[in-house]
């Protein structure tokens, strides 16, 4: 069974940094691209970022480009999202998800349970 | 960025009803269109990918169609467990984008 477990969410002040992690199991992690998707409280889904299976290709939403960095450690089956210069509008539940593709992000399933990031002074 | 517009934003239906949700892209996305279901307090779940391919384990009452800019998700006979919010997503080009969602409520 595929499992994705996120961690690292917290309450931080505007301008702070945070690193999210997602540990994967139940599939060959190094074969698949991986994505982060977020959902602000009471709002819809927003795709954030994706990374190819080797880590060579990275993709970002315009709203986070230059502030967030996606990475992965295939030896540890772990996906990361480094979030810098956080803003109030980054407040959301962040989901890690397995992509159906190897390089170019296409569709995501399954998703982790999510980790809450709150940016507030 | 490609904009995805879903309609309606909400609908009320009864068990057994046929339900149709539409999604329109701001430019052609060929068949790179996915559908997700989300229930309150839960992570989303993939229903259909590449316009019409049913994800493993998803009931056959769900189906998808369309091409280019106009797409449809159909639930042939609504069941109690189908009351949820549905999102379309384009994966034709980065950044991937979601529609605003359609909440399906009990009439």
PDB file of C-alpha atoms in Angstrom:
ATOM      1  CA  UNK A   1       0.000   0.000   0.000  1.00  0.00           C
ATOM      2  CA  UNK A   2       1.305   3.434  -0.946  1.00  0.00           C
ATOM      3  CA  UNK A   3       1.772   5.744   2.038  1.00  0.00           C
ATOM      4  CA  UNK A   4       2.835   9.366   2.087  1.00  0.00           C
ATOM      5  CA  UNK A   5       3.454  11.025   5.437  1.00  0.00           C
ATOM      6  CA  UNK A   6       4.083  14.761   5.572  1.00  0.00           C
ATOM      7  CA  UNK A   7       5.648  16.650   8.443  1.00  0.00           C
ATOM      8  CA  UNK A   8       7.133  20.036   9.207  1.00  0.00           C
ATOM      9  CA  UNK A   9       4.057  22.240   9.250  1.00  0.00           C
ATOM     10  CA  UNK A  10       4.048  24.948  11.896  1.00  0.00           C
ATOM     11  CA  UNK A  11       2.972  28.459  12.871  1.00  0.00           C
ATOM     12  CA  UNK A  12       5.579  30.956  11.682  1.00  0.00           C
ATOM     13  CA  UNK A  13       5.851  34.700  11.237  1.00  0.00           C
ATOM     14  CA  UNK A  14       5.829  36.434   7.859  1.00  0.00           C
ATOM     15  CA  UNK A  15       9.276  36.353   6.279  1.00  0.00           C
ATOM     16  CA  UNK A  16      10.269  33.137   8.040  1.00  0.00           C
ATOM     17  CA  UNK A  17      11.391  29.861   6.493  1.00  0.00           C
ATOM     18  CA  UNK A  18      10.065  26.345   6.887  1.00  0.00           C
ATOM     19  CA  UNK A  19      10.954  22.961   5.413  1.00  0.00           C
ATOM     20  CA  UNK A  20       8.318  20.330   4.797  1.00  0.00           C
ATOM     21  CA  UNK A  21       9.148  16.643   4.437  1.00  0.00           C
ATOM     22  CA  UNK A  22       7.214  13.732   2.990  1.00  0.00           C
ATOM     23  CA  UNK A  23       8.289  10.146   3.567  1.00  0.00           C
ATOM     24  CA  UNK A  24       7.029   7.698   0.968  1.00  0.00           C
ATOM     25  CA  UNK A  25       6.575   3.940   1.171  1.00  0.00           C
ATOM     26  CA  UNK A  26       4.852   1.149  -0.707  1.00  0.00           C
ATOM     27  CA  UNK A  27       6.213   1.979  -4.162  1.00  0.00           C
ATOM     28  CA  UNK A  28       9.514   2.523  -5.957  1.00  0.00           C
ATOM     29  CA  UNK A  29      10.001   6.173  -5.056  1.00  0.00           C
ATOM     30  CA  UNK A  30      12.778   6.809  -7.576  1.00  0.00           C
ATOM     31  CA  UNK A  31      10.493   5.872 -10.488  1.00  0.00           C
ATOM     32  CA  UNK A  32       7.912   8.635 -10.064  1.00  0.00           C
ATOM     33  CA  UNK A  33       7.699  12.381 -10.147  1.00  0.00           C
ATOM     34  CA  UNK A  34       6.311  13.909  -6.954  1.00  0.00           C
ATOM     35  CA  UNK A  35       4.158  16.964  -6.325  1.00  0.00           C
ATOM     36  CA  UNK A  36       3.122  19.393  -3.611  1.00  0.00           C
ATOM     37  CA  UNK A  37      -0.426  20.758  -3.657  1.00  0.00           C
ATOM     38  CA  UNK A  38      -1.878  23.165  -1.097  1.00  0.00           C
ATOM     39  CA  UNK A  39      -5.296  24.193   0.100  1.00  0.00           C
ATOM     40  CA  UNK A  40      -5.931  27.405   2.015  1.00  0.00           C
ATOM     41  CA  UNK A  41      -8.588  27.172   4.743  1.00  0.00           C
ATOM     42  CA  UNK A  42     -12.027  26.889   3.145  1.00  0.00           C
ATOM     43  CA  UNK A  43     -10.597  27.331  -0.364  1.00  0.00           C
ATOM     44  CA  UNK A  44      -9.856  25.209  -3.397  1.00  0.00           C
ATOM     45  CA  UNK A  45      -6.780  23.294  -4.454  1.00  0.00           C
ATOM     46  CA  UNK A  46      -3.615  25.007  -5.697  1.00  0.00           C
ATOM     47  CA  UNK A  47      -0.781  23.077  -7.305  1.00  0.00           C
ATOM     48  CA  UNK A  48       2.543  24.283  -5.866  1.00  0.00           C
ATOM     49  CA  UNK A  49       5.448  22.348  -7.303  1.00  0.00           C
ATOM     50  CA  UNK A  50       6.644  19.092  -8.846  1.00  0.00           C
ATOM     51  CA  UNK A  51       9.954  17.312  -9.296  1.00  0.00           C
ATOM     52  CA  UNK A  52      10.952  14.611 -11.751  1.00  0.00           C
ATOM     53  CA  UNK A  53      11.975  11.158 -10.583  1.00  0.00           C
ATOM     54  CA  UNK A  54      15.695  11.946 -10.653  1.00  0.00           C
ATOM     55  CA  UNK A  55      15.315  15.468  -9.351  1.00  0.00           C
ATOM     56  CA  UNK A  56      16.724  16.916 -12.551  1.00  0.00           C
ATOM     57  CA  UNK A  57      13.538  18.760 -13.553  1.00  0.00           C
ATOM     58  CA  UNK A  58      11.581  21.028 -11.210  1.00  0.00           C
ATOM     59  CA  UNK A  59       8.326  22.882 -11.793  1.00  0.00           C
ATOM     60  CA  UNK A  60       6.743  25.698  -9.768  1.00  0.00           C
ATOM     61  CA  UNK A  61       3.572  27.747  -9.524  1.00  0.00           C
ATOM     62  CA  UNK A  62       4.183  31.418 -10.273  1.00  0.00           C
ATOM     63  CA  UNK A  63       3.001  32.301  -6.762  1.00  0.00           C
ATOM     64  CA  UNK A  64       5.941  30.463  -5.157  1.00  0.00           C
ATOM     65  CA  UNK A  65       8.654  30.663  -7.818  1.00  0.00           C
ATOM     66  CA  UNK A  66      11.842  32.100  -6.344  1.00  0.00           C
ATOM     67  CA  UNK A  67      10.695  31.508  -2.761  1.00  0.00           C
ATOM     68  CA  UNK A  68      10.066  27.750  -2.594  1.00  0.00           C
ATOM     69  CA  UNK A  69      12.463  24.953  -3.567  1.00  0.00           C
ATOM     70  CA  UNK A  70      11.429  21.359  -4.132  1.00  0.00           C
ATOM     71  CA  UNK A  71      13.932  18.551  -3.737  1.00  0.00           C
ATOM     72  CA  UNK A  72      14.086  14.846  -3.076  1.00  0.00           C
ATOM     73  CA  UNK A  73      16.385  12.214  -1.581  1.00  0.00           C
ATOM     74  CA  UNK A  74      15.750   8.962  -3.404  1.00  0.00           C
ATOM     75  CA  UNK A  75      18.031   7.065  -1.003  1.00  0.00           C
ATOM     76  CA  UNK A  76      15.664   7.989   1.824  1.00  0.00           C
ATOM     77  CA  UNK A  77      12.361   7.950  -0.115  1.00  0.00           C
ATOM     78  CA  UNK A  78      11.785  11.520   1.000  1.00  0.00           C
ATOM     79  CA  UNK A  79      10.400  14.616  -0.718  1.00  0.00           C
ATOM     80  CA  UNK A  80      11.070  18.114   0.574  1.00  0.00           C
ATOM     81  CA  UNK A  81       9.683  21.598   0.151  1.00  0.00           C
ATOM     82  CA  UNK A  82      11.879  24.438   1.372  1.00  0.00           C
ATOM     83  CA  UNK A  83       9.711  27.508   1.869  1.00  0.00           C
ATOM     84  CA  UNK A  84      11.424  30.895   2.305  1.00  0.00           C
ATOM     85  CA  UNK A  85      10.078  34.425   2.645  1.00  0.00           C
ATOM     86  CA  UNK A  86       6.733  33.074   3.778  1.00  0.00           C
ATOM     87  CA  UNK A  87       3.648  35.257   3.415  1.00  0.00           C
ATOM     88  CA  UNK A  88       0.216  35.192   5.015  1.00  0.00           C
ATOM     89  CA  UNK A  89      -1.201  33.926   1.724  1.00  0.00           C
ATOM     90  CA  UNK A  90       0.956  30.801   1.995  1.00  0.00           C
ATOM     91  CA  UNK A  91      -1.196  29.654   4.917  1.00  0.00           C
ATOM     92  CA  UNK A  92      -2.625  26.299   3.870  1.00  0.00           C
ATOM     93  CA  UNK A  93      -2.632  22.563   4.278  1.00  0.00           C
ATOM     94  CA  UNK A  94       0.223  21.240   2.155  1.00  0.00           C
ATOM     95  CA  UNK A  95      -0.256  17.837   0.557  1.00  0.00           C
ATOM     96  CA  UNK A  96       2.471  15.623  -0.819  1.00  0.00           C
ATOM     97  CA  UNK A  97       1.325  13.443  -3.714  1.00  0.00           C
ATOM     98  CA  UNK A  98       2.695  10.777  -6.017  1.00  0.00           C
ATOM     99  CA  UNK A  99       2.587  11.730  -9.673  1.00  0.00           C
ATOM    100  CA  UNK A 100       1.467   9.332 -12.377  1.00  0.00           C
ATOM    101  CA  UNK A 101       4.426  10.333 -14.504  1.00  0.00           C
ATOM    102  CA  UNK A 102       8.193  10.045 -14.358  1.00  0.00           C
ATOM    103  CA  UNK A 103       9.347  13.475 -15.511  1.00  0.00           C
ATOM    104  CA  UNK A 104       6.541  15.847 -16.541  1.00  0.00           C
ATOM    105  CA  UNK A 105       3.830  16.251 -13.868  1.00  0.00           C
ATOM    106  CA  UNK A 106       0.535  14.819 -15.110  1.00  0.00           C
ATOM    107  CA  UNK A 107      -1.840  13.634 -12.357  1.00  0.00           C
ATOM    108  CA  UNK A 108      -1.436  12.888  -8.682  1.00  0.00           C
ATOM    109  CA  UNK A 109      -2.610   9.957  -6.616  1.00  0.00           C
ATOM    110  CA  UNK A 110      -2.492   9.103  -3.842  1.00  0.00           C
ATOM    111  CA  UNK A 111      -2.088  12.098  -1.551  1.00  0.00           C
ATOM    112  CA  UNK A 112      -0.734  12.306   1.970  1.00  0.00           C
ATOM    113  CA  UNK A 113      -2.836  13.461   4.900  1.00  0.00           C
ATOM    114  CA  UNK A 114      -1.430  16.989   4.691  1.00  0.00           C
ATOM    115  CA  UNK A 115       0.506  19.254   7.024  1.00  0.00           C
ATOM    116  CA  UNK A 116      -0.725  22.690   8.119  1.00  0.00           C
ATOM    117  CA  UNK A 117       1.403  25.763   7.570  1.00  0.00           C
ATOM    118  CA  UNK A 118       0.184  28.949   9.226  1.00  0.00           C
ATOM    119  CA  UNK A 119       1.915  32.256   8.519  1.00  0.00           C
ATOM    120  CA  UNK A 120       0.858  34.928  10.968  1.00  0.00           C
ATOM    121  CA  UNK A 121       2.330  37.538  13.252  1.00  0.00           C
TER     122      UNK A 121
ATOM    123  CA  UNK B   1      -1.102  30.240 -17.005  1.00  0.00           C
ATOM    124  CA  UNK B   2      -4.028  28.176 -18.245  1.00  0.00           C
ATOM    125  CA  UNK B   3      -7.236  29.099 -16.435  1.00  0.00           C
ATOM    126  CA  UNK B   4      -9.716  26.355 -15.584  1.00  0.00           C
ATOM    127  CA  UNK B   5     -13.380  27.280 -15.091  1.00  0.00           C
ATOM    128  CA  UNK B   6     -15.803  24.808 -13.555  1.00  0.00           C
ATOM    129  CA  UNK B   7     -19.562  25.008 -13.600  1.00  0.00           C
ATOM    130  CA  UNK B   8     -21.685  24.978 -11.658  1.00  0.00           C
ATOM    131  CA  UNK B   9     -19.869  25.958  -8.460  1.00  0.00           C
ATOM    132  CA  UNK B  10     -22.458  23.967  -6.532  1.00  0.00           C
ATOM    133  CA  UNK B  11     -25.454  21.791  -7.206  1.00  0.00           C
ATOM    134  CA  UNK B  12     -28.113  19.928  -5.265  1.00  0.00           C
ATOM    135  CA  UNK B  13     -29.091  16.457  -6.380  1.00  0.00           C
ATOM    136  CA  UNK B  14     -30.819  13.329  -5.132  1.00  0.00           C
ATOM    137  CA  UNK B  15     -29.555   9.785  -4.852  1.00  0.00           C
ATOM    138  CA  UNK B  16     -29.972   8.145  -8.250  1.00  0.00           C
ATOM    139  CA  UNK B  17     -29.721  11.366 -10.233  1.00  0.00           C
ATOM    140  CA  UNK B  18     -27.442  11.756 -13.223  1.00  0.00           C
ATOM    141  CA  UNK B  19     -25.011  14.569 -12.506  1.00  0.00           C
ATOM    142  CA  UNK B  20     -22.828  16.454 -14.977  1.00  0.00           C
ATOM    143  CA  UNK B  21     -20.036  18.875 -14.115  1.00  0.00           C
ATOM    144  CA  UNK B  22     -18.253  20.871 -16.774  1.00  0.00           C
ATOM    145  CA  UNK B  23     -14.751  22.282 -16.954  1.00  0.00           C
ATOM    146  CA  UNK B  24     -13.489  24.760 -19.523  1.00  0.00           C
ATOM    147  CA  UNK B  25      -9.845  25.598 -20.215  1.00  0.00           C
ATOM    148  CA  UNK B  26      -8.675  29.022 -21.366  1.00  0.00           C
ATOM    149  CA  UNK B  27      -6.778  27.358 -24.226  1.00  0.00           C
ATOM    150  CA  UNK B  28      -6.579  23.909 -25.746  1.00  0.00           C
ATOM    151  CA  UNK B  29      -5.189  21.298 -23.381  1.00  0.00           C
ATOM    152  CA  UNK B  30      -5.822  18.372 -25.782  1.00  0.00           C
ATOM    153  CA  UNK B  31      -6.752  15.551 -23.382  1.00  0.00           C
ATOM    154  CA  UNK B  32      -4.604  16.533 -20.372  1.00  0.00           C
ATOM    155  CA  UNK B  33      -7.525  16.863 -17.985  1.00  0.00           C
ATOM    156  CA  UNK B  34      -7.946  15.146 -14.613  1.00  0.00           C
ATOM    157  CA  UNK B  35     -10.797  14.973 -12.098  1.00  0.00           C
ATOM    158  CA  UNK B  36     -10.517  14.704  -8.300  1.00  0.00           C
ATOM    159  CA  UNK B  37     -13.034  14.163  -5.516  1.00  0.00           C
ATOM    160  CA  UNK B  38     -12.601  15.647  -2.056  1.00  0.00           C
ATOM    161  CA  UNK B  39     -14.706  14.971   1.010  1.00  0.00           C
ATOM    162  CA  UNK B  40     -14.648  17.301   4.046  1.00  0.00           C
ATOM    163  CA  UNK B  41     -11.519  16.929   6.139  1.00  0.00           C
ATOM    164  CA  UNK B  42      -9.994  14.432   3.727  1.00  0.00           C
ATOM    165  CA  UNK B  43      -7.274  14.543   1.105  1.00  0.00           C
ATOM    166  CA  UNK B  44      -8.451  14.622  -2.516  1.00  0.00           C
ATOM    167  CA  UNK B  45      -8.686  11.420  -4.507  1.00  0.00           C
ATOM    168  CA  UNK B  46      -8.058  10.968  -8.225  1.00  0.00           C
ATOM    169  CA  UNK B  47     -11.115   9.796 -10.138  1.00  0.00           C
ATOM    170  CA  UNK B  48     -10.217  10.208 -13.803  1.00  0.00           C
ATOM    171  CA  UNK B  49      -7.014  11.071 -15.616  1.00  0.00           C
ATOM    172  CA  UNK B  50      -6.311  11.996 -19.227  1.00  0.00           C
ATOM    173  CA  UNK B  51      -9.944  13.017 -19.763  1.00  0.00           C
ATOM    174  CA  UNK B  52     -11.534   9.584 -19.669  1.00  0.00           C
ATOM    175  CA  UNK B  53      -9.302   6.989 -18.000  1.00  0.00           C
ATOM    176  CA  UNK B  54     -10.842   5.689 -14.788  1.00  0.00           C
ATOM    177  CA  UNK B  55      -8.395   5.412 -11.898  1.00  0.00           C
ATOM    178  CA  UNK B  56      -8.132   1.930 -10.417  1.00  0.00           C
ATOM    179  CA  UNK B  57     -10.797   1.267  -7.801  1.00  0.00           C
ATOM    180  CA  UNK B  58     -13.101   4.086  -8.899  1.00  0.00           C
ATOM    181  CA  UNK B  59     -16.701   2.986  -9.567  1.00  0.00           C
ATOM    182  CA  UNK B  60     -17.785   2.804 -13.185  1.00  0.00           C
ATOM    183  CA  UNK B  61     -20.641   5.263 -12.580  1.00  0.00           C
ATOM    184  CA  UNK B  62     -17.973   7.970 -12.952  1.00  0.00           C
ATOM    185  CA  UNK B  63     -16.981   8.879 -16.486  1.00  0.00           C
ATOM    186  CA  UNK B  64     -15.200  11.699 -18.243  1.00  0.00           C
ATOM    187  CA  UNK B  65     -15.264  13.102 -21.731  1.00  0.00           C
ATOM    188  CA  UNK B  66     -14.167  16.052 -23.831  1.00  0.00           C
ATOM    189  CA  UNK B  67     -11.182  17.409 -25.696  1.00  0.00           C
ATOM    190  CA  UNK B  68      -9.531  20.707 -26.482  1.00  0.00           C
ATOM    191  CA  UNK B  69     -11.107  23.201 -24.098  1.00  0.00           C
ATOM    192  CA  UNK B  70     -14.368  21.619 -22.936  1.00  0.00           C
ATOM    193  CA  UNK B  71     -14.640  18.654 -20.598  1.00  0.00           C
ATOM    194  CA  UNK B  72     -17.311  16.849 -18.607  1.00  0.00           C
ATOM    195  CA  UNK B  73     -17.438  14.649 -15.537  1.00  0.00           C
ATOM    196  CA  UNK B  74     -20.588  12.547 -15.333  1.00  0.00           C
ATOM    197  CA  UNK B  75     -21.909  10.524 -12.420  1.00  0.00           C
ATOM    198  CA  UNK B  76     -24.506   8.219 -13.949  1.00  0.00           C
ATOM    199  CA  UNK B  77     -26.418   7.446 -10.767  1.00  0.00           C
ATOM    200  CA  UNK B  78     -25.474   9.523  -7.737  1.00  0.00           C
ATOM    201  CA  UNK B  79     -24.808   7.553  -4.564  1.00  0.00           C
ATOM    202  CA  UNK B  80     -24.723   8.783  -0.970  1.00  0.00           C
ATOM    203  CA  UNK B  81     -20.934   8.507  -0.859  1.00  0.00           C
ATOM    204  CA  UNK B  82     -20.596  10.787  -3.905  1.00  0.00           C
ATOM    205  CA  UNK B  83     -21.619  13.940  -2.073  1.00  0.00           C
ATOM    206  CA  UNK B  84     -18.351  15.836  -2.119  1.00  0.00           C
ATOM    207  CA  UNK B  85     -16.467  18.575  -3.938  1.00  0.00           C
ATOM    208  CA  UNK B  86     -15.064  17.841  -7.384  1.00  0.00           C
ATOM    209  CA  UNK B  87     -12.092  19.563  -9.018  1.00  0.00           C
ATOM    210  CA  UNK B  88     -10.744  19.457 -12.540  1.00  0.00           C
ATOM    211  CA  UNK B  89      -7.023  19.971 -13.209  1.00  0.00           C
ATOM    212  CA  UNK B  90      -5.094  20.558 -16.407  1.00  0.00           C
ATOM    213  CA  UNK B  91      -1.676  18.967 -16.850  1.00  0.00           C
ATOM    214  CA  UNK B  92      -1.006  20.149 -20.405  1.00  0.00           C
ATOM    215  CA  UNK B  93       1.570  22.642 -19.252  1.00  0.00           C
ATOM    216  CA  UNK B  94       3.246  23.909 -16.115  1.00  0.00           C
ATOM    217  CA  UNK B  95       2.068  25.439 -13.925  1.00  0.00           C
ATOM    218  CA  UNK B  96      -0.638  22.858 -13.464  1.00  0.00           C
ATOM    219  CA  UNK B  97      -3.918  24.516 -12.548  1.00  0.00           C
ATOM    220  CA  UNK B  98      -7.151  23.447 -10.877  1.00  0.00           C
ATOM    221  CA  UNK B  99     -10.691  24.576 -11.428  1.00  0.00           C
ATOM    222  CA  UNK B 100     -12.479  26.296  -8.571  1.00  0.00           C
ATOM    223  CA  UNK B 101     -14.440  23.204  -7.575  1.00  0.00           C
ATOM    224  CA  UNK B 102     -18.033  21.986  -7.722  1.00  0.00           C
ATOM    225  CA  UNK B 103     -19.753  21.092  -4.468  1.00  0.00           C
ATOM    226  CA  UNK B 104     -22.358  18.363  -4.872  1.00  0.00           C
ATOM    227  CA  UNK B 105     -24.912  18.542  -2.074  1.00  0.00           C
ATOM    228  CA  UNK B 106     -27.910  16.478  -1.086  1.00  0.00           C
ATOM    229  CA  UNK B 107     -31.268  17.824  -2.252  1.00  0.00           C
TER     230      UNK B 107
END
